[in-house]
PDB file of C-alpha atoms (C1' of nucleotides) in Angstrom:
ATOM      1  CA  UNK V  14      29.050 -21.032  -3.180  1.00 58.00           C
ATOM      2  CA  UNK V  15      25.709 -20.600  -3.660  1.00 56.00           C
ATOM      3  CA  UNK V  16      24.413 -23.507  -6.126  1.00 56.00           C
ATOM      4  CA  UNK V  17      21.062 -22.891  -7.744  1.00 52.00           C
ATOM      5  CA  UNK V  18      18.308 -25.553  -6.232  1.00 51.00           C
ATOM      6  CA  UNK V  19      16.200 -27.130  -9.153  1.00 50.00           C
ATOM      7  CA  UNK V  20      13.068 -25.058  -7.294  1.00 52.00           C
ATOM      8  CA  UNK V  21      14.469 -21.767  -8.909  1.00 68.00           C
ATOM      9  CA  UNK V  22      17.037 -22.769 -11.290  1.00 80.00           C
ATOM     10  CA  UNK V  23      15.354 -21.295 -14.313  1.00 93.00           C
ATOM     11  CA  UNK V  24      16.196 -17.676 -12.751  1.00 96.00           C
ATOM     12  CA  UNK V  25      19.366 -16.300 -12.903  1.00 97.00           C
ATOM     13  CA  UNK V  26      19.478 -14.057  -9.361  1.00 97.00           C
ATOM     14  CA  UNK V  27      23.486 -13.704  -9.972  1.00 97.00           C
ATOM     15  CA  UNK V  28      22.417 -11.171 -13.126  1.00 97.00           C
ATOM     16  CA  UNK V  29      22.155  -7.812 -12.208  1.00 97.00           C
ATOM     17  CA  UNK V  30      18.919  -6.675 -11.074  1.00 98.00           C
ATOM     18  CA  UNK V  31      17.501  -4.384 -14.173  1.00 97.00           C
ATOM     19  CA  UNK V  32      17.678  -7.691 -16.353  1.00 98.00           C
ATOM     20  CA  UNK V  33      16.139 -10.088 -13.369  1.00 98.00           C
ATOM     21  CA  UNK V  34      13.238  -7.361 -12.757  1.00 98.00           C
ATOM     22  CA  UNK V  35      11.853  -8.068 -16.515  1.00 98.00           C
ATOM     23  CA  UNK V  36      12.251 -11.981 -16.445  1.00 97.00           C
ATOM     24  CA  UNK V  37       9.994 -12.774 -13.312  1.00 98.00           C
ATOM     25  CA  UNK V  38       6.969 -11.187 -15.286  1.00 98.00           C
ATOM     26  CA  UNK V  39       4.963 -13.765 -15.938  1.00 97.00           C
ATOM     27  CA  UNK V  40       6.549 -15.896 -12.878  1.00 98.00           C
ATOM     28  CA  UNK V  41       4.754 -17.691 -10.160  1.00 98.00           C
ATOM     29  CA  UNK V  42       5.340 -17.155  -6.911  1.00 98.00           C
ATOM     30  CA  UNK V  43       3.594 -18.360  -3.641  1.00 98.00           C
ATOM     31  CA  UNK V  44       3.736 -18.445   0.140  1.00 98.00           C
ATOM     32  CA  UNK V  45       2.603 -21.735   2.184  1.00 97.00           C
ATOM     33  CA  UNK V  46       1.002 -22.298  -1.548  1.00 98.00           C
ATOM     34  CA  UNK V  47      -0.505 -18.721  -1.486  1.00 98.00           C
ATOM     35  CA  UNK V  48       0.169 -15.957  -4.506  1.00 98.00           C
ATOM     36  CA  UNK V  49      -0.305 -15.144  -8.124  1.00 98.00           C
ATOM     37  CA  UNK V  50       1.752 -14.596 -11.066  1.00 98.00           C
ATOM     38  CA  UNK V  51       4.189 -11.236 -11.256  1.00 98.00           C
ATOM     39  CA  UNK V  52       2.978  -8.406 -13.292  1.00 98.00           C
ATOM     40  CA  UNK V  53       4.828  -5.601 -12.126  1.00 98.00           C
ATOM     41  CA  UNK V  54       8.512  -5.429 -10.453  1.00 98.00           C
ATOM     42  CA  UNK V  55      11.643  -2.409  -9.937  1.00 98.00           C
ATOM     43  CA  UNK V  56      15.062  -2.902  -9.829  1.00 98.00           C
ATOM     44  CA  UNK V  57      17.348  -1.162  -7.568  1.00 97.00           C
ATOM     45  CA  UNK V  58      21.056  -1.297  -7.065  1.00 96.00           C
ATOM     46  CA  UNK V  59      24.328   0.512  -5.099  1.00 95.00           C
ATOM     47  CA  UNK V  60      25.028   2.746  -7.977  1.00 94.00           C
ATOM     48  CA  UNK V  61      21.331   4.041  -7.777  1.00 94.00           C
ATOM     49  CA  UNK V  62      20.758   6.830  -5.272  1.00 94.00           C
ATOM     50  CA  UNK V  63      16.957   5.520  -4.892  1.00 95.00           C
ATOM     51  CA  UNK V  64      18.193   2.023  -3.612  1.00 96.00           C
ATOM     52  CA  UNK V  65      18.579   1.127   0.503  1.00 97.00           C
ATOM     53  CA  UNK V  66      21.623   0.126  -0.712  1.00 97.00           C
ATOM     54  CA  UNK V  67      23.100   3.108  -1.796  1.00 95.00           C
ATOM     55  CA  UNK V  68      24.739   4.467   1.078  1.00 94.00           C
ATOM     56  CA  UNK V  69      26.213   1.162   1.649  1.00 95.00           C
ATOM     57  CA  UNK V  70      25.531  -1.924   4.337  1.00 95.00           C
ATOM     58  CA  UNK V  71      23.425  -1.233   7.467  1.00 95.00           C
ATOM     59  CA  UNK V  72      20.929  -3.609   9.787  1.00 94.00           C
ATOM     60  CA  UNK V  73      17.987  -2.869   7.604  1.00 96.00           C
ATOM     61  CA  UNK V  74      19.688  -3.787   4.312  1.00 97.00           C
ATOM     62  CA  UNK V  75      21.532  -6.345   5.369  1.00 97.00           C
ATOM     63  CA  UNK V  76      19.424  -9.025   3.258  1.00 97.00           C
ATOM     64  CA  UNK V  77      20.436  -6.994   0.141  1.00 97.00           C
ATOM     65  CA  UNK V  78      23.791  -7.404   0.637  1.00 97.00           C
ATOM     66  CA  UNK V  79      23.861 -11.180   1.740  1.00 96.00           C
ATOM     67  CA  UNK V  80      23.692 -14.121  -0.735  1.00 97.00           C
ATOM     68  CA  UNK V  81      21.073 -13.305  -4.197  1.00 97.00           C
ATOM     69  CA  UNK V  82      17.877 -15.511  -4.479  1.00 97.00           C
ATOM     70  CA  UNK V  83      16.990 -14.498  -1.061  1.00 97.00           C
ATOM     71  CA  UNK V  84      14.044 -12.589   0.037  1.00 98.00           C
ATOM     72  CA  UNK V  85      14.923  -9.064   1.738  1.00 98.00           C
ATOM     73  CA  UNK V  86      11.352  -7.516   3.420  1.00 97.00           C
ATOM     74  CA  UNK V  87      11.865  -3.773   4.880  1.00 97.00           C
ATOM     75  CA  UNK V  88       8.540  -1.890   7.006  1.00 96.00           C
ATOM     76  CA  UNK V  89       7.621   0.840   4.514  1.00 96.00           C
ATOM     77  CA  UNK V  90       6.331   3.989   6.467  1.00 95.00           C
ATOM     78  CA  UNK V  91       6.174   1.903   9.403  1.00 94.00           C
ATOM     79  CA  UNK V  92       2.709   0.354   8.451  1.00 95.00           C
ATOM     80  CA  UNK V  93       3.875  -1.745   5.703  1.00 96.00           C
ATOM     81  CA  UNK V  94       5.867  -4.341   4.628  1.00 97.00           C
ATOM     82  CA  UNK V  95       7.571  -4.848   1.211  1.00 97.00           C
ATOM     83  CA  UNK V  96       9.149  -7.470  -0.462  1.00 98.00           C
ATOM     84  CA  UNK V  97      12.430  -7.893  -2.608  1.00 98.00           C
ATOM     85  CA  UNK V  98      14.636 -10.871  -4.276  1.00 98.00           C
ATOM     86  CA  UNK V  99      18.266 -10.182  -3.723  1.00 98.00           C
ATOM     87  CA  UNK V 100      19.808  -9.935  -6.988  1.00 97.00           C
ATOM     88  CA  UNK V 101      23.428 -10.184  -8.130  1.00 88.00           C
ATOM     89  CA  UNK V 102      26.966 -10.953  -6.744  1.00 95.00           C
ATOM     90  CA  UNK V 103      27.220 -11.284  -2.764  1.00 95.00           C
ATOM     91  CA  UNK V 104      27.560  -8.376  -1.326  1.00 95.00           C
ATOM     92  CA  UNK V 105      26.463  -6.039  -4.522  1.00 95.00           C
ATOM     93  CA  UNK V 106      23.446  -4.726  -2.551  1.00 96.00           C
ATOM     94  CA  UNK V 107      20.567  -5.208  -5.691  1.00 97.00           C
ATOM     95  CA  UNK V 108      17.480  -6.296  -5.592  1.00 98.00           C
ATOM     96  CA  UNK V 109      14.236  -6.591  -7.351  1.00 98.00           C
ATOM     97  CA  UNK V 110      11.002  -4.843  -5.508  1.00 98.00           C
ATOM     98  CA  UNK V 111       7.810  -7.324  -6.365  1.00 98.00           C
ATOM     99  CA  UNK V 112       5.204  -4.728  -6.726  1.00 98.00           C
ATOM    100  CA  UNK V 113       2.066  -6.618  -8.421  1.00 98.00           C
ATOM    101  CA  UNK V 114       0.325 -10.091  -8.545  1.00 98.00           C
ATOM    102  CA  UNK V 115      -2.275 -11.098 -10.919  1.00 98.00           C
ATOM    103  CA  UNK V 116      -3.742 -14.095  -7.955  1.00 98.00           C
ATOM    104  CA  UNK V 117      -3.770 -17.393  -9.022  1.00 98.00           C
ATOM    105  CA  UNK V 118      -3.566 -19.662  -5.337  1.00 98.00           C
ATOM    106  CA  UNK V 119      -5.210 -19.055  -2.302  1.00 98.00           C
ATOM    107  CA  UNK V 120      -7.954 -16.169  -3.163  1.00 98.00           C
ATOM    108  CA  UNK V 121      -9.994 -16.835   0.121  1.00 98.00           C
ATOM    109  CA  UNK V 122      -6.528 -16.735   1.964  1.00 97.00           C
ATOM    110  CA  UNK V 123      -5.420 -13.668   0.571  1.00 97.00           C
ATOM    111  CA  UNK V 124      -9.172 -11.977   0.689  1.00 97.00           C
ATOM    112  CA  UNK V 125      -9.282 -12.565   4.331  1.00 97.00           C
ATOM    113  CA  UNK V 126      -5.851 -11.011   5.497  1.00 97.00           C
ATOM    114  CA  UNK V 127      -6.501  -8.235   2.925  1.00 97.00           C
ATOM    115  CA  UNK V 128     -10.098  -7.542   3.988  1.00 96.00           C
ATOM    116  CA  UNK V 129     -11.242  -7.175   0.423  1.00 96.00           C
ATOM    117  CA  UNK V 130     -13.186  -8.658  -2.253  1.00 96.00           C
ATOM    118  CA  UNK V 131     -12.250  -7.551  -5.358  1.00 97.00           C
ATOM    119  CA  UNK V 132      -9.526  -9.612  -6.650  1.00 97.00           C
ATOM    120  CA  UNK V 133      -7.403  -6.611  -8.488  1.00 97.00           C
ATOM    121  CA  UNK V 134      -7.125  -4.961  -5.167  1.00 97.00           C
ATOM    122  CA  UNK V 135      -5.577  -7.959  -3.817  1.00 97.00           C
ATOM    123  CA  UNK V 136      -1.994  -8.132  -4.358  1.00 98.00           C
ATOM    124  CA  UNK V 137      -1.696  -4.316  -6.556  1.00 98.00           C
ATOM    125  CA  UNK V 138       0.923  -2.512  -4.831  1.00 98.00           C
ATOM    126  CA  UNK V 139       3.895  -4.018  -3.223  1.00 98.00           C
ATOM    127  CA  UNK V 140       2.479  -3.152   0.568  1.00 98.00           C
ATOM    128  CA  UNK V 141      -0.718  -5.192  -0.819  1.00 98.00           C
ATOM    129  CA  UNK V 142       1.264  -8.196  -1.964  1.00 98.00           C
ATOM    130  CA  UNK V 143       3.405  -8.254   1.288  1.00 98.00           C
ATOM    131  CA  UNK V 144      -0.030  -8.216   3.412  1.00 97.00           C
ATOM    132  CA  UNK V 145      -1.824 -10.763   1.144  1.00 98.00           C
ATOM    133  CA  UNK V 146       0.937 -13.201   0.959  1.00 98.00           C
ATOM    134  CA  UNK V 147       1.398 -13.288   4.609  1.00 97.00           C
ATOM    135  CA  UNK V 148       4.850 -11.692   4.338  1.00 97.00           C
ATOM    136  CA  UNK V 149       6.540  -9.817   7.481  1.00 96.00           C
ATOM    137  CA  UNK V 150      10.496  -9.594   8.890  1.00 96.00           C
ATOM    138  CA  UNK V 151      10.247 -12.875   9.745  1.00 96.00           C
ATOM    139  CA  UNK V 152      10.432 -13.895   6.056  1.00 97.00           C
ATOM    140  CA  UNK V 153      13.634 -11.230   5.831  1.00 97.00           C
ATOM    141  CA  UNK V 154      16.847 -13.624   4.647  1.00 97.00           C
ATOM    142  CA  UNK V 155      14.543 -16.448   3.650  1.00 97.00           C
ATOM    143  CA  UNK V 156      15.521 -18.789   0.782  1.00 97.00           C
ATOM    144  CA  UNK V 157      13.156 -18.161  -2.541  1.00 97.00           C
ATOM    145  CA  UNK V 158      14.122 -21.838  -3.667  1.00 96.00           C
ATOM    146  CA  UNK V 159      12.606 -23.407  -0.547  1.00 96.00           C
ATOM    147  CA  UNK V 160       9.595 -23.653   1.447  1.00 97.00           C
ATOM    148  CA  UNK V 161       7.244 -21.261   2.615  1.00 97.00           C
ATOM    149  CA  UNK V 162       8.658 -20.082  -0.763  1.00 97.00           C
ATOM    150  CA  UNK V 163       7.578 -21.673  -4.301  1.00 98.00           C
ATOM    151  CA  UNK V 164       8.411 -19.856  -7.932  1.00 98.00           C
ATOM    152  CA  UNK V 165       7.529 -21.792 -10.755  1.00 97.00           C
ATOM    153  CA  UNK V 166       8.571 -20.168 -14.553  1.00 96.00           C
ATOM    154  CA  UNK V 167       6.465 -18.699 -16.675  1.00 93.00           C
ATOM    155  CA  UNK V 168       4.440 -21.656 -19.150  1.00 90.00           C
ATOM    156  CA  UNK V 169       6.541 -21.945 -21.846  1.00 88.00           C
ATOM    157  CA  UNK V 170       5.533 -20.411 -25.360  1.00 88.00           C
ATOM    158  CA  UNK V 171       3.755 -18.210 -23.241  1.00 89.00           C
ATOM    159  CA  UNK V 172       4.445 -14.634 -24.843  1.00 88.00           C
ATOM    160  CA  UNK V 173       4.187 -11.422 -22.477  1.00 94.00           C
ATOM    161  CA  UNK V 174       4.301  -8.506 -23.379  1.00 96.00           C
ATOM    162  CA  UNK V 175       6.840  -6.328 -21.066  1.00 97.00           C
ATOM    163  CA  UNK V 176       6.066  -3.101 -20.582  1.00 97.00           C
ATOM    164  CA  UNK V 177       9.163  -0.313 -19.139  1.00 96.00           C
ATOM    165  CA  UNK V 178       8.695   2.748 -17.390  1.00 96.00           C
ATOM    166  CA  UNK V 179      10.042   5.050 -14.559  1.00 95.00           C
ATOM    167  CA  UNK V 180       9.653   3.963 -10.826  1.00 96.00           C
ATOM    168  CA  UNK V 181       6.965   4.820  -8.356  1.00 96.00           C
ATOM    169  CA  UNK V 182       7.164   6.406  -5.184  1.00 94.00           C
ATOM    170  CA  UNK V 183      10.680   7.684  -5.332  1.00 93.00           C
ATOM    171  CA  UNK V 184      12.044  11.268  -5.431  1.00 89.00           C
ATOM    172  CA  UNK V 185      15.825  10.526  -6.206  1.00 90.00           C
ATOM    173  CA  UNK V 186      16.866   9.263 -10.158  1.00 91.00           C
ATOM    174  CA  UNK V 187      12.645   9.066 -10.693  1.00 90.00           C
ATOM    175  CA  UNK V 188      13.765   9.248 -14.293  1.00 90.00           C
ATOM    176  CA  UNK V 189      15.700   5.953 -14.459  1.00 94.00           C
ATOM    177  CA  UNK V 190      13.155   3.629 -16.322  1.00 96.00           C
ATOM    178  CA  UNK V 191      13.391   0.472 -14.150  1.00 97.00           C
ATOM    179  CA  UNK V 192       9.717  -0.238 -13.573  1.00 97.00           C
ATOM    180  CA  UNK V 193       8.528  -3.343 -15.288  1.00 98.00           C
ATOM    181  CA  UNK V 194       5.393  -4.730 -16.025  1.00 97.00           C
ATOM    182  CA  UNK V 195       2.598  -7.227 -17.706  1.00 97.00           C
ATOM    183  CA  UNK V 196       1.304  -4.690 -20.488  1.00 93.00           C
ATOM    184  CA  UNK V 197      -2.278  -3.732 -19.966  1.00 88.00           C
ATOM    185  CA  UNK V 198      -2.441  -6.008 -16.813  1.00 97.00           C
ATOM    186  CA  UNK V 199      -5.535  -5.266 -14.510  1.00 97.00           C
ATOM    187  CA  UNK V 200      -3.667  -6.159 -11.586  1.00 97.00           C
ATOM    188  CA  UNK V 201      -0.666  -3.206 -12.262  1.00 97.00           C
ATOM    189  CA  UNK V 202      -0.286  -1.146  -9.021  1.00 97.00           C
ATOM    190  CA  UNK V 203      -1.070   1.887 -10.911  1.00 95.00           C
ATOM    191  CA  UNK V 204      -1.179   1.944 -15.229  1.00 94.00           C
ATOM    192  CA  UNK V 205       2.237   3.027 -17.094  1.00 95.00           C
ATOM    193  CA  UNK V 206       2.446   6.513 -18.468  1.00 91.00           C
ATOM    194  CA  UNK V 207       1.631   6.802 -21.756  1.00 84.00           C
ATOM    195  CA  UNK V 208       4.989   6.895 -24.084  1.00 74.00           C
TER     196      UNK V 208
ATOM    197  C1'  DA O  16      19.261  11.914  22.291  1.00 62.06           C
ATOM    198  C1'  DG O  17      16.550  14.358  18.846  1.00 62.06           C
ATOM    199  C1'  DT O  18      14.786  14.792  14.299  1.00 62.06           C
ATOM    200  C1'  DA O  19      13.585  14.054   9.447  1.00 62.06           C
ATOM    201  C1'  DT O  20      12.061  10.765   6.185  1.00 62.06           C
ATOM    202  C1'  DG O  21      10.140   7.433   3.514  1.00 62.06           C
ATOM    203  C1'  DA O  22      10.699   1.724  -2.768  1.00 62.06           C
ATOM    204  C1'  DT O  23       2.609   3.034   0.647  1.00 62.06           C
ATOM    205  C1'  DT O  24      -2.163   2.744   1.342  1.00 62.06           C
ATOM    206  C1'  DG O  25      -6.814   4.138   2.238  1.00 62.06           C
ATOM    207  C1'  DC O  26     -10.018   7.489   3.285  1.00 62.06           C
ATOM    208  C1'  DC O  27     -11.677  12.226   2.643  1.00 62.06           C
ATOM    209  C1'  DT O  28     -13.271  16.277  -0.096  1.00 62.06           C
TER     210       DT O  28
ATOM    211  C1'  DG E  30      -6.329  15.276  -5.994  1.00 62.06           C
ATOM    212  C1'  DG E  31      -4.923  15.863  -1.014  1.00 62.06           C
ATOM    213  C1'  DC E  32      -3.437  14.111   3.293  1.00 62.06           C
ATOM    214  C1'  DA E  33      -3.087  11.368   7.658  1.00 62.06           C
ATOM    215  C1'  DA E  34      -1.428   7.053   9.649  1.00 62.06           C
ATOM    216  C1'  DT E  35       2.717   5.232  12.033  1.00 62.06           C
ATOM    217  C1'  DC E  36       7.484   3.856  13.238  1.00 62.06           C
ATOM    218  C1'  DA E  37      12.055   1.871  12.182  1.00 62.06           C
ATOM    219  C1'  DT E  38      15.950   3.650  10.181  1.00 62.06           C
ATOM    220  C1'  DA E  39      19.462   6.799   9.344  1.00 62.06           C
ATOM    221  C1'  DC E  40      21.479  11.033   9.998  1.00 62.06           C
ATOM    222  C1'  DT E  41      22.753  15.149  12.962  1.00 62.06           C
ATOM    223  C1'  DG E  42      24.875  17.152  16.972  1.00 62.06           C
TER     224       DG E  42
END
DNA sequence: AGTATGATTGCCT
DNA sequence: GGCAATCATACTG
């Protein structure tokens, strides 16, 4: 039983992850009160050959598989770190890859453990938003409706305009369009082809 | 036990 | 645009 806490209620991380990835656009979420609002997310589940989860359970994707609404963080080409929420049923291995912040909280913090200035290179790329919000394997199984975590929803009557297009960085199902982003953001890991 | 491979980034030409 | 960095994971034998 996994009741939703009032922190995250207004997110539904029991739907499957291609229809989570699109609502957290626009969604706030911070670390020890440091982060930015999502403009750019993928979804990935068992069915899809690109997902860790494909091939079924193992120690690395253990998180994915575990209860939704938690955070699962895998090293990406052993430099990096990347983080996910855990989507759907228990045990459906889905998740949602957080790829892009537009920063809102905690610009000296993240400027100083990114070692940059310029605020669009802060948190574009999902290896850029695991370094700037502090994020490592420690934070692997972690709650997103509790502390260091904090999501707050998007203002209401706040209209954002979603933008779809195929995923980055994979070579298996690259055509499946599960990329999802802020149109036009200046904070998008890399610009959506042009349609 | 050995090997191939990344859900990436940053620096170089 | 090309490529090295760097290593845990997963797969092969």
């Amino acid at each position: 039983m996994t009741a939703p806490s009032p922190a995250a209620a207004f997110i539904d991380f029991l739907a499957p992850a291609h229809e989570v990835a699109p609502s957290l656009i626009g969604v706030e979420v911070l670390v020890d009160g440091v982060g930015g609002r999502i403009v750019e997310t993928e979804a990935y589940d068992r069915e899809d050959p690109a997902s860790h989860s494909h091939r079924g359970p193992t120690p690395r994707n253990a998180a994915m598989f575990g209860p939704p609404g938690r955070a699962y963080v895998y090293r990406s080409y052993g430099i990096h770190w990347c983080l996910n929420f855990v989507c759907g049923p228990e045990g459906h291995g889905a998740g949602v890859l957080i790829r892009a912040l537009a920063p809102t909280e905690g610009l000296a913090r993240m400027r100083e453990r990114r070692g940059v200035q310029d605020v669009r290179l802060l948190a574009a790329g999902p290896g850029r938003v695991a370094q700037a919000l502090g994020v490592d394997a420690s934070f692997n199984h972690l709650r997103l409706d509790a502390p260091p975590f904090e999501l707050r929803p998007r203002p209401a009557g706040e209209n954002i305009q979603v933008q779809t297009g195929p995923r980055i960085g994979i070579t298996r199902a690259a055509d499946v369009p599960w990329r999802f982003g802020e149109a036009a953001s200046p904070f998008l890991s890399r610009p959506f082809p042009r349609r």
